[in-house]
Amino acid sequence: MSYKTILTVLTTPANTATQLEQTISLTRQVDGHADALCLGVDRTQTGYYYAGANAMVLQETLARAKEEVGEIEKTVTKRLGQSGVAFNVETGVAQIADLGRHVARLARFSDLVVLSQPYGKDRPAEAEAIVESALFEGRAPVLVVPDDVTLPERPKTVLVAWNESIEAMTAIRQALPMLQAADLVRVVVIDPPQHGPERSDPGGLLCQMLSRHGVKCEIDVLSKSMTRVSDVLNRHAVDTAADLIVMGAYGHSRFREAILGGATRNMLEKAKVPVLMAH
């Protein structure tokens, strides 16, 4: 198993360099194919305008979106052409409410989707929807890359967040090529349940499975010494000089995480290293 089709989605001229360079780097490593989806996004809510204004507003915003996507396409095509990797650039214009359909259409046929962090300064309103569309509608693993950080060609240390969930196992299976390439994989178990099936050996069966795939792994059992699980993972990533975190995405509903917060949302916001997620 390896990644052969790697997709990235770009909707603004800003904050695109890191995810584009990461896409090129990964594509080159696996001798794969890079797909870039460049979208001009109409971010207006025309329903809030007075009667008769909708057509004028829509025409203006669509013209702006077409101009923006032309700028993105020019930059992306030039950089991919210089990279020497096989690539394809697709463009389009979409309203923000219909964005997910376009992302999912390509994500469904991709082995990996590379995106920038959806939260933070100068992030577009549609960034969160793109990540969720790739995960839920596209059913693809997503590599979220913080600004000015790229995953090394051969990662030394990878953290795997293990909580016995279906989402965590899905992410681990999808990340297997990266786990096999790492020098060491640290299976991180935070406050393992005292009465669960793995109570006597938390993470043991997972390590056994991974070792049969040639993955060198160790188990780190940690206490939840901070309020959020994501904070514990981030701190452990810093302490162990990890290059990548692998974790399941949205074990709770997206609505619950949007309102109350959760490990996925907090990790997407605060991660200091690339994070590979799957649902």
Tab-separated table of C-alpha atoms in Angstrom:
chain	number	residue	atom	x	y	z
A	1	MET	CA	0.000	0.000	0.000
A	2	SER	CA	1.217	3.481	-0.844
A	3	TYR	CA	-0.127	6.896	-1.709
A	4	LYS	CA	-0.306	7.354	-5.471
A	5	THR	CA	-2.924	10.083	-5.859
A	6	ILE	CA	-2.396	13.047	-3.562
A	7	LEU	CA	-4.932	15.866	-3.601
A	8	THR	CA	-4.697	19.401	-2.300
A	9	VAL	CA	-7.464	22.021	-2.331
A	10	LEU	CA	-6.678	25.723	-2.593
A	11	THR	CA	-9.205	28.541	-2.309
A	12	THR	CA	-7.105	31.630	-1.555
A	13	PRO	CA	-3.788	32.947	-2.886
A	14	ALA	CA	-2.556	33.284	0.723
A	15	ASN	CA	-1.513	30.373	2.961
A	16	THR	CA	-1.058	27.976	0.046
A	17	ALA	CA	2.725	27.594	-0.121
A	18	THR	CA	3.095	25.117	2.754
A	19	GLN	CA	0.398	22.676	1.663
A	20	LEU	CA	1.510	22.883	-1.971
A	21	GLU	CA	5.140	22.159	-1.073
A	22	GLN	CA	4.047	19.267	1.154
A	23	THR	CA	1.970	17.845	-1.686
A	24	ILE	CA	4.937	18.047	-4.044
A	25	SER	CA	7.283	16.475	-1.505
A	26	LEU	CA	5.002	13.502	-0.816
A	27	THR	CA	4.222	12.995	-4.504
A	28	ARG	CA	7.912	12.941	-5.354
A	29	GLN	CA	8.671	10.428	-2.593
A	30	VAL	CA	6.119	7.880	-3.824
A	31	ASP	CA	6.463	8.651	-7.541
A	32	GLY	CA	2.771	9.458	-7.503
A	33	HIS	CA	0.409	11.997	-9.049
A	34	ALA	CA	-0.529	15.374	-7.563
A	35	ASP	CA	-4.042	16.710	-8.070
A	36	ALA	CA	-4.684	20.359	-7.261
A	37	LEU	CA	-8.257	21.617	-6.992
A	38	CYS	CA	-8.325	25.411	-7.251
A	39	LEU	CA	-11.677	26.868	-6.275
A	40	GLY	CA	-12.971	30.400	-6.409
A	41	VAL	CA	-15.448	30.692	-3.559
A	42	ASP	CA	-18.498	32.929	-3.384
A	43	ARG	CA	-18.594	33.630	0.358
A	44	THR	CA	-21.645	35.898	0.375
A	45	GLN	CA	-25.026	35.057	1.853
A	46	THR	CA	-27.255	36.631	-0.767
A	47	GLY	CA	-30.403	35.793	1.166
A	48	TYR	CA	-29.640	38.633	3.558
A	49	TYR	CA	-29.738	41.339	0.871
A	50	TYR	CA	-32.816	43.365	-0.039
A	51	ALA	CA	-35.119	42.132	-2.785
A	52	GLY	CA	-33.688	42.749	-6.240
A	53	ALA	CA	-30.111	43.006	-5.035
A	54	ASN	CA	-29.384	39.274	-5.206
A	55	ALA	CA	-28.620	39.181	-8.930
A	56	MET	CA	-26.265	42.157	-8.743
A	57	VAL	CA	-24.473	40.840	-5.677
A	58	LEU	CA	-24.171	37.358	-7.152
A	59	GLN	CA	-22.730	38.668	-10.406
A	60	GLU	CA	-20.162	40.773	-8.583
A	61	THR	CA	-19.081	38.040	-6.182
A	62	LEU	CA	-18.829	35.430	-8.927
A	63	ALA	CA	-16.656	37.781	-10.962
A	64	ARG	CA	-14.411	38.261	-7.928
A	65	ALA	CA	-14.246	34.492	-7.357
A	66	LYS	CA	-13.282	33.865	-11.001
A	67	GLU	CA	-10.535	36.455	-10.756
A	68	GLU	CA	-9.228	34.898	-7.533
A	69	VAL	CA	-9.219	31.342	-8.867
A	70	GLY	CA	-7.355	32.506	-11.971
A	71	GLU	CA	-4.600	33.883	-9.746
A	72	ILE	CA	-4.437	30.662	-7.716
A	73	GLU	CA	-4.346	28.490	-10.844
A	74	LYS	CA	-1.502	30.486	-12.333
A	75	THR	CA	0.619	30.170	-9.175
A	76	VAL	CA	-0.124	26.468	-8.645
A	77	THR	CA	0.428	25.453	-12.258
A	78	LYS	CA	3.752	27.266	-12.386
A	79	ARG	CA	5.035	25.662	-9.171
A	80	LEU	CA	3.860	22.156	-10.054
A	81	GLY	CA	5.394	22.511	-13.510
A	82	GLN	CA	8.735	23.377	-11.929
A	83	SER	CA	8.552	20.449	-9.482
A	84	GLY	CA	8.945	17.653	-12.015
A	85	VAL	CA	6.056	15.567	-10.590
A	86	ALA	CA	3.072	14.333	-12.570
A	87	PHE	CA	0.162	16.646	-11.851
A	88	ASN	CA	-3.252	17.883	-12.812
A	89	VAL	CA	-4.861	21.222	-11.979
A	90	GLU	CA	-8.645	21.557	-11.933
A	91	THR	CA	-10.476	24.830	-11.411
A	92	GLY	CA	-13.988	25.876	-10.606
A	93	VAL	CA	-16.200	28.407	-8.864
A	94	ALA	CA	-18.582	27.430	-6.086
A	95	GLN	CA	-20.770	29.004	-3.460
A	96	ILE	CA	-19.594	28.287	0.050
A	97	ALA	CA	-22.683	26.197	0.859
A	98	ASP	CA	-21.986	23.891	-2.110
A	99	LEU	CA	-18.246	23.591	-1.587
A	100	GLY	CA	-18.258	20.151	-0.002
A	101	ARG	CA	-19.623	18.417	-3.090
A	102	HIS	CA	-16.695	19.567	-5.224
A	103	VAL	CA	-14.079	18.578	-2.644
A	104	ALA	CA	-15.640	15.169	-1.956
A	105	ARG	CA	-15.812	14.300	-5.657
A	106	LEU	CA	-12.020	14.301	-5.958
A	107	ALA	CA	-11.185	13.270	-2.380
A	108	ARG	CA	-13.127	10.044	-2.883
A	109	PHE	CA	-10.639	8.957	-5.543
A	110	SER	CA	-7.510	10.167	-3.734
A	111	ASP	CA	-5.203	8.229	-1.430
A	112	LEU	CA	-4.385	11.289	0.666
A	113	VAL	CA	-5.588	14.892	0.934
A	114	VAL	CA	-3.105	17.562	2.028
A	115	LEU	CA	-4.573	20.710	3.590
A	116	SER	CA	-3.468	23.597	5.779
A	117	GLN	CA	-4.845	24.207	9.276
A	118	PRO	CA	-8.458	25.394	9.020
A	119	TYR	CA	-8.267	27.677	12.060
A	120	GLY	CA	-6.043	30.657	12.734
A	121	LYS	CA	-5.153	34.052	11.357
A	122	ASP	CA	-6.222	34.809	7.786
A	123	ARG	CA	-7.941	31.441	7.357
A	124	PRO	CA	-10.853	31.553	4.894
A	125	ALA	CA	-14.355	30.773	6.099
A	126	GLU	CA	-14.517	27.620	3.981
A	127	ALA	CA	-11.351	25.977	5.364
A	128	GLU	CA	-13.172	23.944	8.020
A	129	ALA	CA	-15.785	22.741	5.517
A	130	ILE	CA	-13.043	21.528	3.157
A	131	VAL	CA	-11.403	19.397	5.854
A	132	GLU	CA	-14.729	17.910	6.922
A	133	SER	CA	-15.834	17.227	3.343
A	134	ALA	CA	-12.636	15.312	2.618
A	135	LEU	CA	-13.025	13.284	5.836
A	136	PHE	CA	-16.762	12.573	5.790
A	137	GLU	CA	-18.024	12.760	2.211
A	138	GLY	CA	-14.729	11.867	0.549
A	139	ARG	CA	-13.761	9.236	3.176
A	140	ALA	CA	-10.118	10.085	2.586
A	141	PRO	CA	-7.279	10.485	5.091
A	142	VAL	CA	-6.308	14.124	5.535
A	143	LEU	CA	-2.825	15.410	6.320
A	144	VAL	CA	-3.193	18.790	8.019
A	145	VAL	CA	-0.004	20.837	7.790
A	146	PRO	CA	0.687	23.873	10.011
A	147	ASP	CA	2.228	26.937	8.405
A	148	ASP	CA	5.960	26.740	7.680
A	149	VAL	CA	6.140	23.047	8.669
A	150	THR	CA	6.599	20.087	6.345
A	151	LEU	CA	6.748	16.384	7.042
A	152	PRO	CA	10.299	15.040	6.517
A	153	GLU	CA	10.847	12.488	3.782
A	154	ARG	CA	11.815	9.976	6.447
A	155	PRO	CA	10.080	10.858	9.748
A	156	LYS	CA	12.064	9.894	12.809
A	157	THR	CA	9.256	9.750	15.358
A	158	VAL	CA	5.511	9.421	14.802
A	159	LEU	CA	2.899	9.597	17.556
A	160	VAL	CA	-0.206	7.435	17.204
A	161	ALA	CA	-3.127	8.430	19.425
A	162	TRP	CA	-4.819	5.184	20.458
A	163	ASN	CA	-8.160	5.032	22.283
A	164	GLU	CA	-9.506	1.747	20.854
A	165	SER	CA	-11.964	3.629	18.604
A	166	ILE	CA	-12.938	2.820	15.024
A	167	GLU	CA	-11.769	6.283	13.968
A	168	ALA	CA	-8.311	5.735	15.487
A	169	MET	CA	-7.915	2.350	13.789
A	170	THR	CA	-9.032	3.813	10.459
A	171	ALA	CA	-6.415	6.561	10.736
A	172	ILE	CA	-3.704	4.036	11.649
A	173	ARG	CA	-4.486	1.828	8.653
A	174	GLN	CA	-4.485	4.840	6.342
A	175	ALA	CA	-1.183	6.073	7.801
A	176	LEU	CA	0.592	2.731	7.478
A	177	PRO	CA	3.002	3.838	4.698
A	178	MET	CA	4.191	6.704	6.912
A	179	LEU	CA	4.426	4.469	9.971
A	180	GLN	CA	6.565	1.990	8.038
A	181	ALA	CA	8.888	4.790	6.950
A	182	ALA	CA	9.394	6.111	10.489
A	183	ASP	CA	12.336	5.230	12.703
A	184	LEU	CA	10.009	4.875	15.703
A	185	VAL	CA	6.255	4.917	16.254
A	186	ARG	CA	5.078	5.788	19.749
A	187	VAL	CA	1.593	4.447	20.503
A	188	VAL	CA	0.150	6.963	22.964
A	189	VAL	CA	-2.580	5.799	25.319
A	190	ILE	CA	-4.050	8.467	27.596
A	191	ASP	CA	-5.822	7.291	30.758
A	192	PRO	CA	-6.651	3.762	29.506
A	193	PRO	CA	-9.979	2.464	30.854
A	194	GLN	CA	-9.558	0.227	33.887
A	195	HIS	CA	-12.236	-2.202	32.738
A	196	GLY	CA	-11.694	-2.189	28.969
A	197	PRO	CA	-10.595	-5.149	26.828
A	198	GLU	CA	-7.014	-3.827	26.811
A	199	ARG	CA	-6.847	-3.007	30.524
A	200	SER	CA	-3.923	-5.383	31.204
A	201	ASP	CA	-1.921	-4.407	28.102
A	202	PRO	CA	-3.038	-1.044	26.647
A	203	GLY	CA	-1.884	-0.728	23.059
A	204	GLY	CA	-0.335	-4.199	23.047
A	205	LEU	CA	-2.417	-5.731	20.257
A	206	LEU	CA	-1.976	-2.633	18.112
A	207	CYS	CA	1.794	-2.799	18.510
A	208	GLN	CA	1.702	-6.479	17.590
A	209	MET	CA	-0.237	-5.708	14.411
A	210	LEU	CA	2.080	-2.857	13.439
A	211	SER	CA	5.241	-4.856	14.132
A	212	ARG	CA	4.079	-7.486	11.651
A	213	HIS	CA	4.121	-4.725	9.049
A	214	GLY	CA	7.720	-3.891	9.901
A	215	VAL	CA	6.880	-0.932	12.134
A	216	LYS	CA	9.142	-0.361	15.129
A	217	CYS	CA	6.895	0.820	17.931
A	218	GLU	CA	6.750	1.528	21.642
A	219	ILE	CA	3.849	2.249	23.987
A	220	ASP	CA	3.551	5.449	26.021
A	221	VAL	CA	0.824	5.378	28.660
A	222	LEU	CA	0.099	8.922	29.790
A	223	SER	CA	-2.228	10.460	32.342
A	224	LYS	CA	-4.615	13.201	31.316
A	225	SER	CA	-2.707	15.881	33.178
A	226	MET	CA	-4.220	18.671	31.075
A	227	THR	CA	-7.832	19.580	30.356
A	228	ARG	CA	-7.765	18.547	26.712
A	229	VAL	CA	-6.456	15.334	25.194
A	230	SER	CA	-5.121	17.369	22.282
A	231	ASP	CA	-2.982	19.429	24.686
A	232	VAL	CA	-1.464	16.253	26.133
A	233	LEU	CA	-0.701	14.966	22.636
A	234	ASN	CA	0.818	18.261	21.533
A	235	ARG	CA	3.013	18.468	24.613
A	236	HIS	CA	4.147	14.861	24.146
A	237	ALA	CA	4.904	15.596	20.487
A	238	VAL	CA	7.192	18.417	21.579
A	239	ASP	CA	8.812	16.330	24.341
A	240	THR	CA	9.574	13.457	21.956
A	241	ALA	CA	10.470	15.653	18.943
A	242	ALA	CA	7.753	13.944	16.896
A	243	ASP	CA	7.423	14.724	13.188
A	244	LEU	CA	3.804	13.573	12.817
A	245	ILE	CA	0.685	12.804	14.862
A	246	VAL	CA	-1.801	10.172	13.654
A	247	MET	CA	-5.289	10.209	15.175
A	248	GLY	CA	-8.916	9.457	14.467
A	249	ALA	CA	-11.135	12.393	13.608
A	250	TYR	CA	-14.481	13.373	15.118
A	251	GLY	CA	-15.213	10.516	17.484
A	252	HIS	CA	-18.062	12.781	18.619
A	253	SER	CA	-20.431	14.539	16.233
A	254	ARG	CA	-19.212	17.550	14.302
A	255	PHE	CA	-22.029	19.612	15.835
A	256	ARG	CA	-20.959	18.708	19.367
A	257	GLU	CA	-17.335	19.560	18.640
A	258	ALA	CA	-18.335	22.836	16.983
A	259	ILE	CA	-20.298	23.882	20.074
A	260	LEU	CA	-18.385	22.288	22.947
A	261	GLY	CA	-14.983	21.690	21.389
A	262	GLY	CA	-13.213	18.357	21.181
A	263	ALA	CA	-9.899	16.646	20.491
A	264	THR	CA	-10.237	16.960	16.714
A	265	ARG	CA	-11.165	20.629	16.640
A	266	ASN	CA	-8.527	21.587	19.208
A	267	MET	CA	-5.831	19.617	17.400
A	268	LEU	CA	-6.727	21.235	14.078
A	269	GLU	CA	-6.357	24.611	15.754
A	270	LYS	CA	-3.232	24.112	17.879
A	271	ALA	CA	-1.101	21.394	16.263
A	272	LYS	CA	2.572	22.285	15.925
A	273	VAL	CA	3.440	19.308	13.697
A	274	PRO	CA	1.563	17.742	10.756
A	275	VAL	CA	-1.446	15.647	11.767
A	276	LEU	CA	-2.873	12.765	9.733
A	277	MET	CA	-6.567	12.246	10.464
A	278	ALA	CA	-9.211	9.860	9.203
A	279	HIS	CA	-12.814	9.104	10.127
